[in-house]
Amino acid sequence: MEPIPLCKGQLILAETHDLAVYQGACGADCAAALAPSAGACMPVAEAVRESVPVGCVVEGVPGPEGVSGGQPHPTEALIGQYKDLLRQGIPEQADFLYLRGTDSFASLRCAVLAATDLTGRSIMAEVPVGADGVLPFGTDIVAAVAVLQRIGVGTVIVSGEAAQDVADALARCAPYARVSLGARVDPSWLAGDVRFTNAELYVPRRAEDIGALRAALAAYTGAVQVPRDHDGLLIAPDGTNAHFIDPMIDISDGIECDSHLGELLLEAEDGSGAYKILLQEEEDLICFEEHVFMLARPVCLCAEQPELLEKALRIYPGRALYDGTWELDARLTRYFSEKYGMICL
């Protein structure tokens, strides 16, 4: 498979209170401008004179530390916090949402679900990485991209403290990305030997560096393109690690969500390639969420009630499998696949 031709690299103008930086900066090398808040969208839109789309930055919020009796599940509580933030207003000048600053992949995923629940705006997501392409709290970059691109994110921007960490993360996820990729970089990074694989968009690490980054990008010759292909295997992340599976993967017998779930998961580890989790009532969701951290392989979710299945899909941080144990209406199957990245075997 030949590499997909990509643009040489375009700028995303970083948010800043000094809008003078935008004057005359929106040429063919610019893809978008960011506004740091809803209130800043109008002045930014006026500054760029509609020459590029404007993105409204949505900062991450801390996740709930736990759950008490009668309270929502932690995942839904966090989605609710993001909804409250978004309900404060998304200006009409905002062409897309730019999600960043989340403290974990689970929080970023909740932000995406909240955004797709409330709005049809396009979504960019900034993903921070450290060494070896690992996000805070241990999520692998390939797993993160594999989930985000299936739940509504159109562009992933990789950020990090070190140029090589960002480059390594892009190199690892680029073959599996079906969305545009970008990097938040220091201008000096483009003058070295670091190669940012399949990067189409560049964001300055500091807003005041936009001029220097523009000049560095004009002279940058280190772009690398790789094919977007993975030999027909399915990517079924568990929320932390990416799993490449065959559509004929062996799935365990049904595992009930009760007080013995932890023991049953350990017993099933040696006998199958994926866990089949049975959900029969609302209380099962609490047990399921409490044990999500133990799900270190692909998960097949089974619920006779579609409403229960959807609630489990919202909790599960990876891409769940569906094997048709309880048949779903074709419309619902398509909806669950498009909204939550559910994989139909």
Coordinates of C-alpha atoms in Angstrom, one line a residue:
M1 CA 0.0 0.0 0.0
E2 CA 1.5 3.4 -1.0
P3 CA 1.7 6.2 1.5
I4 CA -1.2 8.6 1.4
P5 CA 0.1 12.0 0.1
L6 CA 0.0 14.5 2.9
C7 CA 0.4 18.3 3.0
K8 CA 3.9 19.6 3.8
G9 CA 2.5 20.9 7.1
Q10 CA 0.2 23.6 8.1
L11 CA 0.0 25.8 11.2
I12 CA -2.7 26.0 13.8
L13 CA -2.4 29.5 15.2
A14 CA -2.2 29.2 19.0
E15 CA -4.5 31.0 21.3
T16 CA -3.3 34.3 22.6
H17 CA -4.7 37.5 24.1
D18 CA -2.4 39.4 21.8
L19 CA -4.5 39.1 18.6
A20 CA -1.9 41.2 16.7
V21 CA -0.1 37.9 16.1
Y22 CA -2.9 36.9 13.7
Q23 CA -2.7 39.9 11.5
G24 CA -1.3 38.9 8.2
A25 CA -0.5 35.4 9.5
C26 CA -3.3 33.5 7.8
G27 CA -1.8 32.4 4.5
A28 CA -1.9 29.1 2.7
D29 CA 0.3 27.6 5.4
C30 CA -2.4 28.1 8.1
A31 CA -5.1 25.6 8.8
A32 CA -7.0 27.1 11.8
A33 CA -6.9 29.5 14.7
L34 CA -7.7 28.7 18.3
A35 CA -9.6 30.8 20.8
P36 CA -8.8 30.2 24.4
S37 CA -12.4 30.4 25.5
A38 CA -15.9 30.9 24.2
G39 CA -15.7 34.6 24.9
A40 CA -12.6 34.9 22.7
C41 CA -14.1 33.2 19.6
M42 CA -15.5 36.4 18.2
P43 CA -12.4 38.5 18.4
V44 CA -10.3 35.7 17.1
A45 CA -12.7 35.2 14.2
E46 CA -12.5 38.9 13.5
A47 CA -8.7 38.8 13.6
V48 CA -8.4 36.0 11.1
R49 CA -11.2 37.6 9.0
E50 CA -12.9 34.2 8.2
S51 CA -9.8 33.1 6.3
V52 CA -9.4 30.0 8.5
P53 CA -11.8 28.0 10.8
V54 CA -11.8 29.0 14.5
G55 CA -11.5 26.4 17.2
C56 CA -12.9 26.9 20.7
V57 CA -10.5 25.4 23.3
V58 CA -12.1 23.2 25.9
E59 CA -9.9 22.6 28.9
G60 CA -9.9 19.3 30.8
V61 CA -11.6 19.0 34.1
P62 CA -10.5 16.8 37.1
G63 CA -12.3 13.5 37.3
P64 CA -14.4 12.5 40.3
E65 CA -12.4 10.6 42.9
G66 CA -15.1 8.1 43.6
V67 CA -18.8 7.3 43.9
S68 CA -21.1 7.1 46.8
G69 CA -24.6 5.7 47.2
G70 CA -27.2 7.1 44.9
Q71 CA -24.6 9.1 42.9
P72 CA -23.9 8.6 39.1
H73 CA -21.2 6.3 38.0
P74 CA -17.8 8.0 37.9
T75 CA -17.7 7.9 34.1
E76 CA -21.2 9.5 33.7
A77 CA -20.3 12.1 36.4
L78 CA -17.2 13.1 34.5
I79 CA -19.2 13.3 31.2
G80 CA -21.7 15.4 33.1
Q81 CA -19.0 17.8 34.2
Y82 CA -17.9 18.3 30.6
K83 CA -21.6 18.8 29.5
D84 CA -22.0 21.5 32.1
L85 CA -18.9 23.2 30.7
L86 CA -20.1 23.0 27.2
R87 CA -23.6 24.2 28.1
Q88 CA -22.1 27.5 29.1
G89 CA -22.1 28.2 25.4
I90 CA -20.4 27.3 22.2
P91 CA -20.3 30.5 20.1
E92 CA -21.5 30.3 16.5
Q93 CA -18.0 31.5 15.5
A94 CA -16.5 28.2 16.8
D95 CA -16.2 25.9 13.8
F96 CA -14.7 23.1 15.9
L97 CA -13.8 22.2 19.5
Y98 CA -10.2 21.8 20.6
L99 CA -10.0 19.4 23.6
R100 CA -6.9 19.6 25.7
G101 CA -5.5 19.6 29.2
T102 CA -7.1 16.3 30.3
D103 CA -5.4 14.5 33.1
S104 CA -5.9 11.0 31.6
F105 CA -7.2 9.2 28.5
A106 CA -10.4 8.3 30.4
S107 CA -11.0 12.0 31.0
L108 CA -10.3 12.9 27.3
R109 CA -12.7 10.2 26.2
C110 CA -15.4 11.5 28.5
A111 CA -14.9 15.0 27.0
V112 CA -15.4 13.6 23.5
L113 CA -18.6 11.8 24.5
A114 CA -20.0 14.9 26.1
A115 CA -19.2 16.9 23.0
T116 CA -20.8 14.4 20.6
D117 CA -23.8 14.1 23.0
L118 CA -24.4 17.9 22.7
T119 CA -23.1 19.1 19.4
G120 CA -22.2 18.1 15.9
R121 CA -19.1 20.3 15.8
S122 CA -15.9 18.8 14.5
I123 CA -13.4 17.8 17.3
M124 CA -9.6 18.0 17.6
A125 CA -8.0 16.4 20.6
E126 CA -4.6 17.1 22.0
V127 CA -3.0 14.0 23.5
P128 CA 0.0 14.4 25.9
V129 CA 2.7 11.7 25.8
G130 CA 5.8 10.8 27.6
A131 CA 8.5 8.3 26.9
D132 CA 7.6 5.4 24.6
G133 CA 4.4 7.0 23.5
V134 CA 2.6 6.5 26.8
L135 CA -0.1 8.9 28.0
P136 CA -0.5 9.9 31.7
F137 CA -1.9 7.0 33.7
G138 CA -0.4 4.5 31.3
T139 CA -2.5 4.5 28.1
D140 CA -0.6 3.6 24.9
I141 CA -0.8 6.2 22.1
V142 CA -1.9 3.5 19.6
A143 CA -4.8 2.5 21.9
A144 CA -5.8 6.2 22.4
V145 CA -5.8 7.0 18.7
A146 CA -7.7 3.8 17.8
V147 CA -10.5 4.8 20.2
L148 CA -10.6 8.5 19.5
Q149 CA -10.9 8.1 15.8
R150 CA -13.9 5.9 16.2
I151 CA -15.9 8.1 18.6
G152 CA -15.9 11.4 16.8
V153 CA -12.4 12.9 16.8
G154 CA -11.2 14.1 13.4
T155 CA -7.7 15.3 14.3
V156 CA -5.2 14.1 17.0
I157 CA -2.5 16.5 18.1
V158 CA 0.4 14.9 20.0
S159 CA 2.1 17.0 22.6
G160 CA 5.0 16.3 25.0
E161 CA 8.0 17.8 26.8
A162 CA 10.6 16.3 24.6
A163 CA 10.8 16.3 20.8
Q164 CA 11.7 12.7 20.6
D165 CA 8.8 11.6 22.7
V166 CA 6.4 13.3 20.3
A167 CA 8.1 11.9 17.3
D168 CA 8.2 8.4 18.7
A169 CA 4.5 8.6 19.5
L170 CA 3.6 9.7 16.0
A171 CA 5.8 7.0 14.4
R172 CA 4.0 4.4 16.5
C173 CA 0.4 5.5 15.8
A174 CA 0.7 6.8 12.2
P175 CA 0.2 3.4 10.5
Y176 CA -3.1 2.9 12.3
A177 CA -4.5 6.4 12.2
R178 CA -7.5 7.1 10.0
V179 CA -7.6 10.8 11.0
S180 CA -5.2 13.7 10.5
L181 CA -2.3 13.9 12.9
G182 CA -0.4 16.9 14.2
A183 CA 2.2 17.9 16.8
R184 CA 2.6 20.7 19.3
V185 CA 6.3 21.6 18.8
D186 CA 9.0 24.1 19.6
P187 CA 10.3 25.8 16.5
S188 CA 13.8 24.5 17.3
W189 CA 12.6 20.9 17.0
L190 CA 12.1 21.4 13.2
A191 CA 15.7 22.4 12.8
G192 CA 17.1 19.1 14.2
D193 CA 17.1 15.5 13.0
V194 CA 13.7 14.6 14.6
R195 CA 11.1 13.3 12.1
F196 CA 7.4 13.8 12.8
T197 CA 5.7 11.0 10.9
N198 CA 2.5 11.8 9.0
A199 CA 2.2 15.1 10.8
E200 CA 0.0 17.5 8.8
L201 CA -0.6 20.1 11.4
Y202 CA 1.7 21.9 13.8
V203 CA 0.8 23.9 16.9
P204 CA 3.4 26.1 18.7
R205 CA 4.1 25.1 22.3
R206 CA 4.0 28.8 23.2
A207 CA 1.6 31.2 21.4
E208 CA 4.4 33.8 21.0
D209 CA 6.4 31.3 18.9
I210 CA 4.0 31.4 16.0
G211 CA 6.2 33.5 13.8
A212 CA 9.3 31.4 14.5
L213 CA 7.4 28.2 13.9
R214 CA 6.0 29.5 10.6
A215 CA 9.6 30.2 9.4
A216 CA 10.9 26.9 10.7
L217 CA 8.0 25.0 9.0
A218 CA 8.8 26.7 5.7
A219 CA 12.3 25.4 5.8
Y220 CA 11.4 22.0 7.3
T221 CA 12.4 19.0 5.1
G222 CA 12.1 16.2 7.6
A223 CA 8.5 15.1 7.0
V224 CA 8.0 11.3 6.9
Q225 CA 5.1 9.5 5.4
V226 CA 4.2 5.9 6.1
P227 CA 1.3 3.8 4.8
R228 CA -1.9 3.6 6.9
D229 CA -2.4 -0.1 7.0
H230 CA -2.4 -3.0 9.5
D231 CA -2.9 -6.1 7.4
G232 CA -6.7 -6.4 7.9
L233 CA -6.5 -7.0 11.7
L234 CA -9.0 -5.3 14.0
I235 CA -7.7 -2.9 16.7
A236 CA -9.6 -3.6 19.9
P237 CA -8.1 -1.4 22.6
D238 CA -8.9 -2.1 26.2
G239 CA -8.5 1.5 27.2
T240 CA -4.9 1.1 28.1
N241 CA -3.3 -1.2 25.5
A242 CA -4.0 -1.8 21.8
H243 CA -4.9 -5.3 20.8
F244 CA -4.7 -6.5 17.2
I245 CA -7.2 -9.3 16.8
D246 CA -8.5 -11.6 14.1
P247 CA -12.3 -11.3 13.5
M248 CA -12.5 -15.0 14.5
I249 CA -11.0 -14.3 17.9
D250 CA -11.9 -16.9 20.6
I251 CA -14.2 -15.4 23.2
S252 CA -14.7 -16.7 26.7
D253 CA -18.0 -18.1 28.0
G254 CA -20.3 -15.4 29.5
I255 CA -18.9 -13.9 32.7
E256 CA -21.5 -12.4 35.1
C257 CA -21.0 -9.1 36.8
D258 CA -21.3 -10.1 40.4
S259 CA -19.2 -10.1 43.6
H260 CA -16.9 -12.7 42.0
L261 CA -16.2 -10.8 38.8
G262 CA -12.5 -10.2 39.7
E263 CA -11.9 -13.9 40.4
L264 CA -13.8 -14.9 37.2
L265 CA -11.7 -12.6 35.1
L266 CA -8.5 -14.1 36.5
E267 CA -9.8 -17.6 35.7
A268 CA -10.6 -16.6 32.2
E269 CA -7.2 -15.2 31.4
D270 CA -5.6 -18.4 30.1
G271 CA -8.5 -19.8 28.1
S272 CA -9.6 -17.1 25.6
G273 CA -8.6 -14.1 23.6
A274 CA -11.4 -11.9 24.8
Y275 CA -13.7 -11.6 27.8
K276 CA -17.5 -11.9 27.3
I277 CA -19.1 -9.8 30.0
L278 CA -22.8 -10.4 30.7
L279 CA -24.9 -7.4 31.9
Q280 CA -28.4 -8.2 33.1
E281 CA -29.4 -5.3 35.4
E282 CA -28.4 -1.8 36.3
E283 CA -26.4 -2.9 39.4
D284 CA -24.1 -4.9 37.1
L285 CA -22.8 -1.6 35.7
I286 CA -21.4 -0.6 39.1
C287 CA -19.5 -3.9 39.4
F288 CA -18.4 -3.6 35.7
E289 CA -17.0 -0.1 36.2
E290 CA -15.2 -1.1 39.4
H291 CA -13.4 -3.8 37.5
V292 CA -12.6 -2.0 34.3
F293 CA -9.0 -1.7 35.4
M294 CA -8.7 -5.6 35.3
L295 CA -9.8 -5.8 31.6
A296 CA -6.4 -6.3 30.1
R297 CA -7.6 -7.9 26.9
P298 CA -10.5 -7.2 24.4
V299 CA -14.0 -7.2 25.9
C300 CA -17.2 -8.5 24.3
L301 CA -20.2 -6.8 26.0
C302 CA -23.5 -8.7 26.0
A303 CA -26.8 -7.2 27.2
E304 CA -30.3 -8.2 26.2
Q305 CA -31.5 -4.7 26.9
P306 CA -30.0 -2.1 24.4
E307 CA -30.3 0.6 27.0
L308 CA -28.0 -1.4 29.3
L309 CA -25.6 -2.1 26.5
E310 CA -25.3 1.6 25.8
K311 CA -24.6 2.4 29.4
A312 CA -21.8 -0.2 29.4
L313 CA -20.4 1.1 26.2
R314 CA -20.2 4.6 27.7
I315 CA -18.3 3.2 30.7
Y316 CA -15.8 0.9 28.8
P317 CA -12.8 3.1 27.8
G318 CA -11.8 0.9 24.8
R319 CA -13.6 -0.5 21.8
A320 CA -16.0 -3.2 22.8
L321 CA -16.7 -6.3 20.7
Y322 CA -20.3 -7.3 19.7
D323 CA -20.8 -11.0 18.7
G324 CA -24.6 -11.0 18.3
T325 CA -25.4 -13.0 21.4
W326 CA -28.5 -10.9 21.7
E327 CA -29.5 -9.5 18.3
L328 CA -29.7 -5.8 17.9
D329 CA -31.7 -3.8 15.4
A330 CA -29.5 -2.8 12.5
R331 CA -30.0 0.9 13.2
L332 CA -28.9 0.4 16.8
T333 CA -25.9 -1.6 15.7
R334 CA -24.8 1.2 13.4
Y335 CA -25.4 3.8 16.1
F336 CA -23.4 2.0 18.7
S337 CA -20.5 1.5 16.2
E338 CA -20.5 5.1 15.2
K339 CA -21.0 6.6 18.6
Y340 CA -18.8 4.3 20.7
G341 CA -16.6 2.5 18.2
M342 CA -18.2 -0.9 18.9
I343 CA -16.7 -3.6 16.7
C344 CA -19.2 -6.0 15.1
L345 CA -17.7 -9.4 14.6

